[in-house]
Short mmCIF file of C-alpha atoms in Angstrom, two decimals:
data_model
loop_
_atom_site.label_atom_id
_atom_site.label_comp_id
_atom_site.label_asym_id
_atom_site.label_seq_id
_atom_site.Cartn_x
_atom_site.Cartn_y
_atom_site.Cartn_z
CA MET A 10 -109.93 9.16 77.79
CA ARG A 11 -110.67 6.11 75.56
CA LYS A 12 -106.93 5.48 75.14
CA LEU A 13 -106.47 5.78 78.88
CA ILE A 14 -109.18 3.19 79.58
CA CYS A 15 -107.70 0.80 77.00
CA ALA A 16 -104.28 1.12 78.56
CA PHE A 17 -105.83 0.53 81.93
CA VAL A 18 -107.50 -2.71 80.76
CA VAL A 19 -104.11 -3.95 79.56
CA LEU A 20 -102.64 -3.05 82.94
CA ILE A 21 -105.35 -5.09 84.69
CA ALA A 22 -104.33 -8.16 82.70
CA ILE A 23 -100.64 -7.66 83.46
CA THR A 24 -101.14 -7.19 87.20
CA ALA A 25 -103.91 -9.73 87.79
CA ASN A 26 -101.76 -11.75 90.20
CA ALA A 27 -101.08 -8.80 92.49
CA GLU A 28 -103.58 -7.37 94.92
CA VAL A 29 -104.42 -4.08 96.57
CA LYS A 30 -107.07 -4.05 99.27
CA LEU A 31 -108.83 -0.82 100.25
CA PRO A 32 -111.16 -0.25 103.20
CA GLN A 33 -114.79 -0.46 102.10
CA PHE A 34 -115.34 3.28 102.37
CA PHE A 35 -112.85 3.82 99.53
CA SER A 36 -115.14 2.58 96.79
CA ASP A 37 -117.48 3.50 93.97
CA ASN A 38 -119.82 6.42 94.73
CA MET A 39 -117.68 7.82 97.54
CA VAL A 40 -117.33 11.51 98.31
CA LEU A 41 -113.93 13.06 99.01
CA GLN A 42 -113.55 16.34 100.89
CA GLN A 43 -113.09 19.24 98.51
CA GLN A 44 -109.96 21.42 98.38
CA SER A 45 -108.05 19.15 100.74
CA GLU A 46 -105.24 16.65 100.87
CA CYS A 47 -107.37 13.53 101.27
CA ASN A 48 -105.93 10.41 102.86
CA ILE A 49 -106.27 7.13 100.96
CA TRP A 50 -104.84 4.00 102.50
CA GLY A 51 -104.94 0.24 102.21
CA LYS A 52 -102.98 -2.98 101.93
CA ALA A 53 -100.59 -4.25 99.27
CA ASP A 54 -97.76 -6.74 99.13
CA ALA A 55 -94.94 -5.80 101.48
CA ASN A 56 -92.55 -3.18 100.10
CA LYS A 57 -94.44 -2.93 96.80
CA MET A 58 -94.82 0.41 95.04
CA VAL A 59 -98.43 1.65 94.87
CA SER A 60 -99.49 4.13 92.17
CA ILE A 61 -102.78 6.02 92.29
CA MET A 62 -104.13 8.30 89.58
CA THR A 63 -106.95 10.86 90.02
CA THR A 64 -108.88 11.84 86.90
CA TRP A 65 -109.80 15.34 88.05
CA ASP A 66 -106.21 16.39 87.44
CA ASN A 67 -104.68 13.25 85.82
CA LYS A 68 -102.02 13.30 88.51
CA THR A 69 -100.29 10.12 89.65
CA TYR A 70 -99.23 9.57 93.26
CA LYS A 71 -96.68 6.92 94.23
CA VAL A 72 -95.97 5.47 97.65
CA LYS A 73 -94.15 2.36 98.85
CA ALA A 74 -95.98 -0.10 101.10
CA ASP A 75 -94.15 -0.84 104.34
CA ASP A 76 -92.90 -4.21 105.61
CA LYS A 77 -96.47 -5.15 106.63
CA GLY A 78 -97.95 -4.04 103.34
CA ASP A 79 -99.61 -0.92 104.71
CA PHE A 80 -99.62 2.19 102.55
CA GLU A 81 -101.13 5.66 102.75
CA VAL A 82 -101.10 8.53 100.30
CA LYS A 83 -102.56 12.03 100.24
CA VAL A 84 -104.33 13.11 97.07
CA LYS A 85 -105.09 16.74 96.40
CA THR A 86 -108.74 17.47 95.65
CA PRO A 87 -110.18 20.43 93.69
CA LYS A 88 -113.34 22.43 94.26
CA ALA A 89 -116.55 20.45 94.49
CA GLY A 90 -117.54 18.54 91.40
CA GLY A 91 -117.60 15.19 89.64
CA PRO A 92 -118.14 12.45 88.85
CA TYR A 93 -114.50 11.39 88.67
CA GLU A 94 -112.48 8.20 88.92
CA VAL A 95 -109.67 7.14 91.22
CA MET A 96 -107.42 4.52 89.63
CA ILE A 97 -105.03 2.19 91.41
CA LEU A 98 -102.45 1.59 88.69
CA GLU A 99 -100.06 -0.71 90.50
CA PRO A 100 -99.34 -3.24 91.93
CA SER A 101 -102.91 -4.25 91.00
CA ALA A 102 -105.47 -2.39 88.91
CA VAL A 103 -108.61 -1.04 90.56
CA ILE A 104 -111.01 1.69 89.39
CA LEU A 105 -113.18 3.60 91.85
CA ARG A 106 -115.99 5.06 89.75
CA ASN A 107 -118.56 7.82 90.19
CA VAL A 108 -116.45 9.61 92.80
CA MET A 109 -117.66 13.06 93.85
CA ILE A 110 -115.75 15.91 95.45
CA GLY A 111 -117.70 17.84 98.06
CA GLU A 112 -118.41 18.06 101.77
CA VAL A 113 -117.99 15.02 104.04
CA TRP A 114 -119.46 14.62 107.54
CA ILE A 115 -119.23 11.83 110.12
CA CYS A 116 -122.59 11.12 111.82
CA ALA A 117 -122.40 9.19 115.09
CA GLY A 118 -124.34 8.32 118.21
CA GLN A 119 -126.98 5.96 119.55
CA SER A 120 -130.53 5.07 118.51
CA ASN A 121 -131.79 8.55 117.66
CA MET A 122 -128.91 8.94 115.20
CA GLU A 123 -129.25 5.36 114.01
CA MET A 124 -133.07 5.54 113.58
CA GLN A 125 -133.64 5.00 109.88
CA MET A 126 -136.06 6.98 107.77
CA LYS A 127 -138.39 3.97 107.82
CA GLY A 128 -138.40 4.18 111.64
CA PHE A 129 -138.25 1.33 114.12
CA LYS A 130 -141.02 -1.25 114.52
CA GLN A 131 -144.22 0.64 115.49
CA GLN A 132 -142.07 3.78 115.89
CA PRO A 133 -142.36 5.86 112.72
CA VAL A 134 -140.44 8.92 111.62
CA GLU A 135 -142.70 11.85 110.89
CA GLY A 136 -143.00 12.67 107.17
CA THR A 137 -141.30 9.52 105.85
CA THR A 138 -143.83 8.77 103.11
CA GLU A 139 -143.65 12.25 101.64
CA GLU A 140 -139.85 12.36 101.85
CA LEU A 141 -139.31 9.03 100.12
CA LEU A 142 -141.30 10.32 97.15
CA ARG A 143 -138.87 13.19 96.54
CA CYS A 144 -135.52 12.21 98.06
CA LYS A 145 -133.67 11.19 94.87
CA ASP A 146 -130.38 13.12 94.67
CA ALA A 147 -127.31 11.73 92.92
CA ASN A 148 -125.14 14.32 94.68
CA LEU A 149 -126.08 13.20 98.18
CA ARG A 150 -124.13 10.05 99.05
CA LEU A 151 -124.80 7.81 102.06
CA PHE A 152 -122.62 5.25 103.85
CA THR A 153 -123.87 3.28 106.88
CA VAL A 154 -121.35 1.42 109.04
CA LYS A 155 -122.65 -2.00 110.03
CA ARG A 156 -122.87 -2.64 113.78
CA HIS A 157 -119.71 -4.19 115.17
CA VAL A 158 -118.03 -4.28 118.58
CA SER A 159 -114.43 -5.20 119.22
CA LEU A 160 -111.95 -5.48 122.06
CA THR A 161 -109.13 -4.30 119.82
CA PRO A 162 -109.02 -1.68 117.02
CA GLU A 163 -110.34 -2.92 113.68
CA GLN A 164 -108.91 -1.91 110.31
CA ASP A 165 -112.11 -1.86 108.25
CA VAL A 166 -115.88 -1.63 108.49
CA THR A 167 -118.75 -3.18 106.56
CA GLY A 168 -120.84 -0.86 104.41
CA GLN A 169 -121.15 0.74 100.98
CA TRP A 170 -121.70 4.15 99.42
CA ASN A 171 -125.08 4.78 97.79
CA GLU A 172 -126.63 7.69 95.98
CA ALA A 173 -129.70 9.04 97.77
CA ASN A 174 -132.91 7.48 96.49
CA SER A 175 -136.01 6.01 98.07
CA ALA A 176 -134.34 2.64 98.75
CA SER A 177 -131.09 3.98 100.23
CA VAL A 178 -132.70 6.83 102.20
CA ARG A 179 -135.31 4.47 103.68
CA ASP A 180 -132.52 2.50 105.36
CA PHE A 181 -130.36 5.49 106.32
CA SER A 182 -130.31 7.63 109.46
CA ALA A 183 -133.24 10.08 109.29
CA THR A 184 -131.42 12.71 111.37
CA ALA A 185 -128.29 12.47 109.22
CA TYR A 186 -130.31 12.49 106.00
CA TYR A 187 -132.14 15.70 106.90
CA PHE A 188 -128.81 17.24 107.89
CA GLY A 189 -127.28 16.34 104.54
CA LYS A 190 -130.32 17.41 102.57
CA ALA A 191 -130.18 20.88 104.14
CA LEU A 192 -126.47 21.18 103.35
CA ARG A 193 -127.12 20.15 99.76
CA SER A 194 -129.79 22.82 99.43
CA MET A 195 -127.73 25.67 100.89
CA LEU A 196 -124.26 24.79 99.58
CA ASP A 197 -125.17 23.31 96.18
CA VAL A 198 -122.23 20.89 96.28
CA PRO A 199 -122.04 17.10 96.66
CA VAL A 200 -122.39 15.91 100.26
CA GLY A 201 -121.16 12.61 101.70
CA LEU A 202 -122.45 11.26 105.01
CA ILE A 203 -120.81 8.39 106.89
CA CYS A 204 -123.13 7.20 109.66
CA THR A 205 -121.65 5.09 112.45
CA SER A 206 -124.14 4.53 115.26
CA TRP A 207 -125.77 1.89 117.45
CA GLY A 208 -128.95 2.14 119.52
CA GLY A 209 -128.39 2.12 123.27
CA SER A 210 -124.69 2.87 122.94
CA ALA A 211 -122.88 4.61 125.80
CA CYS A 212 -120.62 7.59 125.26
CA GLU A 213 -117.88 5.52 126.90
CA ALA A 214 -118.15 2.94 124.12
CA TRP A 215 -116.99 5.54 121.56
CA MET A 216 -113.76 6.31 123.45
CA LYS A 217 -110.26 4.84 123.73
CA ALA A 218 -109.15 3.26 126.97
CA ASP A 219 -106.52 5.96 127.57
CA TRP A 220 -109.16 8.70 127.46
CA LEU A 221 -111.24 6.92 130.10
CA LYS A 222 -108.48 6.81 132.72
CA ALA A 223 -109.61 10.23 133.94
CA PHE A 224 -113.00 8.76 134.88
CA PRO A 225 -112.66 6.34 137.83
CA LYS A 226 -116.38 5.45 137.70
CA VAL A 227 -115.85 3.90 134.26
CA GLN A 228 -114.76 0.27 134.02
CA GLN A 229 -111.04 0.36 133.26
CA ILE A 230 -110.12 -3.24 132.47
CA ILE A 231 -112.07 -4.59 129.51
CA THR A 232 -112.12 -8.26 128.48
CA GLU A 233 -113.50 -10.11 125.50
CA GLU A 234 -116.27 -11.38 127.76
CA ASP A 235 -117.21 -7.79 128.67
CA VAL A 236 -117.50 -6.90 124.98
CA LYS A 237 -119.72 -9.91 124.27
CA LYS A 238 -121.94 -9.24 127.27
CA LEU A 239 -122.22 -5.45 127.21
CA GLN A 240 -121.96 -4.98 123.44
CA GLN A 241 -122.62 -1.32 122.54
CA ARG A 242 -122.50 -0.28 126.20
CA CYS A 243 -119.01 -1.68 126.75
CA PRO A 244 -116.33 1.01 127.11
CA THR A 245 -114.08 1.24 123.99
CA ALA A 246 -116.06 -1.41 122.05
CA LEU A 247 -117.51 0.93 119.42
CA TYR A 248 -114.42 3.09 119.14
CA ASN A 249 -112.54 -0.08 118.21
CA GLY A 250 -115.23 -1.63 116.05
CA GLN A 251 -116.97 1.26 114.29
CA LEU A 252 -114.92 4.44 114.64
CA LYS A 253 -111.21 3.60 114.55
CA PRO A 254 -111.35 2.27 110.97
CA LEU A 255 -112.80 5.61 109.80
CA ILE A 256 -110.27 7.82 111.53
CA GLY A 257 -108.19 9.57 108.93
CA TYR A 258 -110.93 9.75 106.31
CA THR A 259 -110.65 13.41 105.39
CA MET A 260 -113.88 15.21 106.29
CA ARG A 261 -115.30 18.56 107.31
CA GLY A 262 -116.71 17.72 110.73
CA ALA A 263 -118.93 15.50 112.86
CA ILE A 264 -122.50 15.46 114.12
CA TRP A 265 -123.53 13.54 117.24
CA TYR A 266 -126.87 12.46 118.75
CA GLN A 267 -126.30 10.48 121.92
CA GLY A 268 -126.88 10.76 125.65
CA GLU A 269 -129.94 8.74 126.55
CA ASP A 270 -127.87 5.78 127.75
CA ASN A 271 -125.85 8.10 129.99
CA VAL A 272 -128.86 9.48 131.88
CA PRO A 273 -128.15 7.28 134.95
CA ARG A 274 -124.54 8.56 134.90
CA TYR A 275 -125.30 12.19 134.05
CA ASP A 276 -123.04 13.78 136.67
CA TYR A 277 -119.82 13.67 134.58
CA TYR A 278 -121.22 13.64 131.05
CA ALA A 279 -119.92 17.11 130.09
CA ASP A 280 -116.36 16.12 130.99
CA LEU A 281 -116.81 12.76 129.28
CA LEU A 282 -118.04 14.33 126.04
CA LYS A 283 -115.22 16.87 126.13
CA ALA A 284 -112.67 14.07 126.51
CA MET A 285 -114.26 12.13 123.66
CA VAL A 286 -114.21 15.10 121.28
CA GLU A 287 -110.62 15.96 122.20
CA GLY A 288 -109.64 12.35 121.58
CA TRP A 289 -111.36 12.17 118.21
CA ARG A 290 -109.71 15.41 117.15
CA ALA A 291 -106.27 14.27 118.27
CA ASP A 292 -106.62 10.98 116.38
CA TRP A 293 -108.05 12.55 113.21
CA LYS A 294 -105.29 15.16 113.05
CA GLN A 295 -107.58 17.75 111.47
CA GLY A 296 -107.39 20.31 114.25
CA ASP A 297 -110.51 21.37 116.14
CA PHE A 298 -112.91 20.23 113.44
CA PRO A 299 -116.57 21.23 113.92
CA PHE A 300 -118.58 19.10 116.33
CA TYR A 301 -122.34 19.67 116.45
CA TYR A 302 -124.64 17.63 118.63
CA CYS A 303 -128.27 17.20 119.63
CA GLN A 304 -129.44 17.69 123.18
CA ILE A 305 -131.61 14.70 124.07
CA ALA A 306 -135.32 15.36 123.71
CA PRO A 307 -137.83 15.25 126.59
CA TYR A 308 -139.29 11.82 127.40
CA ASP A 309 -140.93 10.20 130.43
CA TYR A 310 -137.96 8.15 131.64
CA SER A 311 -140.04 6.57 134.42
CA LEU A 312 -141.35 4.28 131.67
CA ILE A 313 -137.94 2.57 131.68
CA GLU A 314 -137.47 3.06 135.44
CA TRP A 315 -134.98 5.91 135.03
CA LYS A 316 -135.37 9.54 135.98
CA ASP A 317 -133.78 12.99 135.99
CA SER A 318 -132.81 13.25 132.33
CA GLN A 319 -132.97 17.04 132.78
CA TYR A 320 -129.59 16.80 134.50
CA LEU A 321 -128.14 15.08 131.44
CA ARG A 322 -129.57 17.85 129.25
CA GLU A 323 -127.93 20.34 131.61
CA GLN A 324 -124.60 18.56 131.21
CA GLN A 325 -124.97 18.72 127.43
CA ALA A 326 -125.60 22.45 127.60
CA LYS A 327 -122.54 22.81 129.84
CA ALA A 328 -120.39 20.89 127.35
CA GLU A 329 -121.09 23.54 124.72
CA THR A 330 -119.17 26.05 126.85
CA MET A 331 -116.27 23.61 127.39
CA ILE A 332 -115.56 22.32 123.88
CA PRO A 333 -114.13 24.69 121.24
CA ASN A 334 -115.92 24.79 117.89
CA ALA A 335 -118.87 22.80 119.24
CA ARG A 336 -122.53 23.78 119.37
CA MET A 337 -125.73 22.12 120.62
CA ALA A 338 -129.06 21.75 118.80
CA VAL A 339 -131.99 21.98 121.23
CA LEU A 340 -135.01 19.65 120.86
CA MET A 341 -137.21 20.74 123.77
CA ASP A 342 -140.23 21.01 121.44
CA ALA A 343 -139.54 17.78 119.55
CA GLY A 344 -139.80 15.03 122.17
CA LEU A 345 -142.32 12.24 122.70
CA GLU A 346 -143.75 11.59 126.15
CA TYR A 347 -144.19 7.83 125.73
CA GLY A 348 -141.31 7.15 123.34
CA ILE A 349 -137.55 7.57 123.69
CA HIS A 350 -137.33 7.78 119.88
CA PRO A 351 -139.05 11.04 118.86
CA ARG A 352 -140.68 11.13 115.45
CA LYS A 353 -139.48 14.64 114.63
CA LYS A 354 -136.16 13.76 113.03
CA ARG A 355 -136.41 16.52 110.45
CA GLN A 356 -136.13 19.06 113.26
CA ALA A 357 -133.06 17.28 114.65
CA GLY A 358 -131.26 17.10 111.30
CA GLU A 359 -132.17 20.59 110.16
CA ARG A 360 -131.14 22.17 113.46
CA LEU A 361 -127.77 20.46 113.24
CA ALA A 362 -127.54 21.83 109.70
CA ILE A 363 -128.34 25.35 110.94
CA LEU A 364 -125.34 25.10 113.28
CA ALA A 365 -123.05 23.84 110.52
CA LEU A 366 -124.22 26.32 107.91
CA SER A 367 -123.94 29.29 110.29
CA ASN A 368 -120.71 28.41 112.05
CA THR A 369 -118.72 26.32 109.56
CA TYR A 370 -119.92 27.69 106.24
CA ASP A 371 -120.69 31.26 107.39
CA LYS A 372 -124.15 31.35 105.83
CA LYS A 373 -126.07 34.44 106.89
CA GLY A 374 -129.71 34.90 107.85
CA LEU A 375 -130.22 31.62 109.72
CA PRO A 376 -131.81 31.51 113.20
CA GLU A 377 -129.87 31.25 116.46
CA PHE A 378 -130.36 29.18 119.63
CA ALA A 379 -130.72 31.54 122.60
CA THR A 380 -129.19 30.39 125.90
CA TYR A 381 -129.87 31.16 129.54
CA LYS A 382 -127.59 33.94 130.79
CA GLU A 383 -128.54 35.01 134.35
CA VAL A 384 -131.34 35.79 136.78
CA GLU A 385 -131.97 38.88 138.88
CA PHE A 386 -134.44 38.94 141.77
CA LYS A 387 -136.50 42.07 142.30
CA ASN A 388 -138.72 41.65 145.35
CA ASP A 389 -141.15 38.84 144.43
CA THR A 390 -140.13 38.72 140.75
CA ALA A 391 -137.40 36.72 139.07
CA VAL A 392 -136.07 38.37 135.91
CA VAL A 393 -134.36 35.88 133.60
CA SER A 394 -132.17 37.08 130.70
CA PHE A 395 -130.62 35.32 127.74
CA ASP A 396 -127.60 35.37 125.45
CA ARG A 397 -127.77 35.10 121.64
CA SER A 398 -131.25 36.62 121.83
CA LYS A 399 -131.24 39.66 119.55
CA GLU A 400 -134.67 38.67 118.18
CA TRP A 401 -136.10 38.40 121.73
CA VAL A 402 -137.64 35.33 123.33
CA TYR A 403 -141.32 34.38 123.25
CA PHE A 404 -143.72 31.58 124.14
CA GLU A 405 -144.83 29.19 121.42
CA HIS A 406 -148.47 28.91 122.49
CA GLY A 407 -149.52 32.29 123.79
CA THR A 408 -148.24 34.96 126.16
CA THR A 409 -147.37 32.80 129.14
CA SER A 410 -145.97 29.39 130.12
CA LYS A 411 -146.67 26.69 132.71
CA ASN A 412 -143.10 25.39 132.60
CA PHE A 413 -141.52 27.71 135.20
CA GLU A 414 -141.00 26.95 138.89
CA VAL A 415 -139.78 29.18 141.73
CA ALA A 416 -138.17 28.40 145.11
CA GLY A 417 -137.37 30.44 148.19
CA ASN A 418 -134.98 29.84 151.09
CA ASP A 419 -136.66 26.51 151.90
CA LYS A 420 -135.53 25.24 148.46
CA VAL A 421 -139.00 23.91 147.71
CA PHE A 422 -140.14 24.61 144.15
CA HIS A 423 -143.65 25.76 143.34
CA PRO A 424 -145.26 26.34 139.93
CA ALA A 425 -145.10 29.96 138.85
CA THR A 426 -148.42 31.76 138.89
CA LYS A 427 -147.47 34.63 136.58
CA VAL A 428 -145.01 34.45 133.69
CA TRP A 429 -144.56 37.02 130.95
CA VAL A 430 -141.98 38.20 128.42
CA SER A 431 -140.54 41.61 127.67
CA ARG A 432 -137.87 41.79 124.98
CA ASN A 433 -135.23 39.15 125.83
CA ARG A 434 -136.31 38.72 129.45
CA VAL A 435 -138.78 36.43 131.14
CA TYR A 436 -140.48 37.65 134.33
CA VAL A 437 -141.57 35.00 136.81
CA VAL A 438 -143.75 35.36 139.92
CA CYS A 439 -145.10 32.73 142.31
CA ASP A 440 -147.74 33.75 144.88
CA GLU A 441 -146.42 31.13 147.32
CA VAL A 442 -142.83 32.43 147.17
CA LYS A 443 -142.56 36.06 148.25
CA LYS A 444 -138.75 36.13 148.17
CA PRO A 445 -137.55 33.85 145.36
CA ILE A 446 -133.94 32.73 145.18
CA ALA A 447 -134.11 30.22 142.30
CA VAL A 448 -136.00 29.60 139.05
CA ARG A 449 -136.27 26.51 136.87
CA TYR A 450 -137.62 26.19 133.34
CA ALA A 451 -138.84 22.86 131.93
CA PHE A 452 -136.54 21.10 134.37
CA LYS A 453 -138.04 17.61 134.33
CA ASP A 454 -137.93 14.44 132.23
CA TRP A 455 -141.00 15.05 130.13
CA VAL A 456 -142.10 18.53 129.14
CA GLU A 457 -143.33 20.28 126.03
CA GLY A 458 -140.85 23.12 125.72
CA ASP A 459 -142.49 26.40 124.78
CA LEU A 460 -139.82 29.07 125.34
CA MET A 461 -138.57 30.03 121.89
CA HIS A 462 -136.22 32.39 120.09
CA ASP A 463 -136.14 33.01 116.36
CA GLY A 464 -138.17 29.88 115.69
CA LEU A 465 -135.92 27.64 117.79
CA PRO A 466 -136.46 26.29 121.33
CA VAL A 467 -134.47 27.36 124.39
CA SER A 468 -132.93 24.58 126.50
CA SER A 469 -134.32 23.69 129.91
CA PHE A 470 -132.31 25.37 132.66
CA ARG A 471 -132.08 26.09 136.37
CA THR A 472 -130.53 28.99 138.23
CA ASP A 473 -129.69 26.91 141.33
CA ASN A 474 -127.19 24.07 141.84
CA TRP A 475 -128.99 22.09 144.53
#
């Protein structure tokens, strides 16, 4: 190895006048996806030969830059391990040090994904102090993409890879951190997280213009003035500025926490999210990679003069049935009545990790989110049943719940007067509704969800479509 380094130093001197430029996410401390053919790309002089050597196998890869100087090469990675080095041998000499091989995830969304471990001003994250005292982990690597909007696709982002420690974790997404920490614990391999998010961002902002043509309610012609004015809410602006440069970085999957900005436009969110995921997958060319997302948590939206976020939550639950290899983490018990940024980010990150560990990594013994299946009406009683409920449902704070409502033919909902559980069924009775035809659970903006299964909350739901 000493001879190799000496030879490399000589090579640096010889090639000092040439230049290779890599995107910022190809740098010291990065994590590459294990047992894959990982894409590495960048810029060199036009038509120059580029040579890259990987120290885990001492293999050299050669590729010729095109007429514009663009090059891309695939390097074969081994099982998880490290640290290693990636060396650009020609036309210029560059060493990427402390490179780990492991599991890589993209973490995207709006403010509840962006919310750092230190919290926002006067909006803390629960448990931050304790976590910062014990978060040091050289095998958990973090990369935050700096906020940037653009009318046209960018080629690079601003950010850097850091090992997890109190300083880097403090400024990193709390949800993503807890997700990565859980993966580290269960998988015992290096984990790399690339977080690209922006508070208040619309789903439409993370999509290409072509994908939005199917949605006539979405602004179709975007100008530079629109981007400057609307920023993170402008259709395509974050796809171009914060996502497009990452596309192609070989990874395992993506996690997503977004939806609050789309509450006023809830009616087509499931189709919109499906189109976004399909678009990301088509661009990434990694098949139907895993996509796990958080359902937005309860909050009193009247405080910002909005309402009916339960319909957006319903659309998110619907999307789970429409998108292959996608699952939703429920947060009905982890909201904040007076704050759109819940403090319980550990629950968000760990529940996303449960989905990944169970469905992507086939880890056994982890809990399951039960889902509403159907309702049957027997005289004055509504009998609600659930899927994925082998451990049976229950109420978090006793033997009954105040979160159920019942309606008859007049379509007027009344609070249930009797609610009880037997096995995986909930029985609901309302004295004012002798012949019920519809039931709703926790179907409002703010509610403390209390219907549980296997330690996890059940999503709000309704049996009607009024």
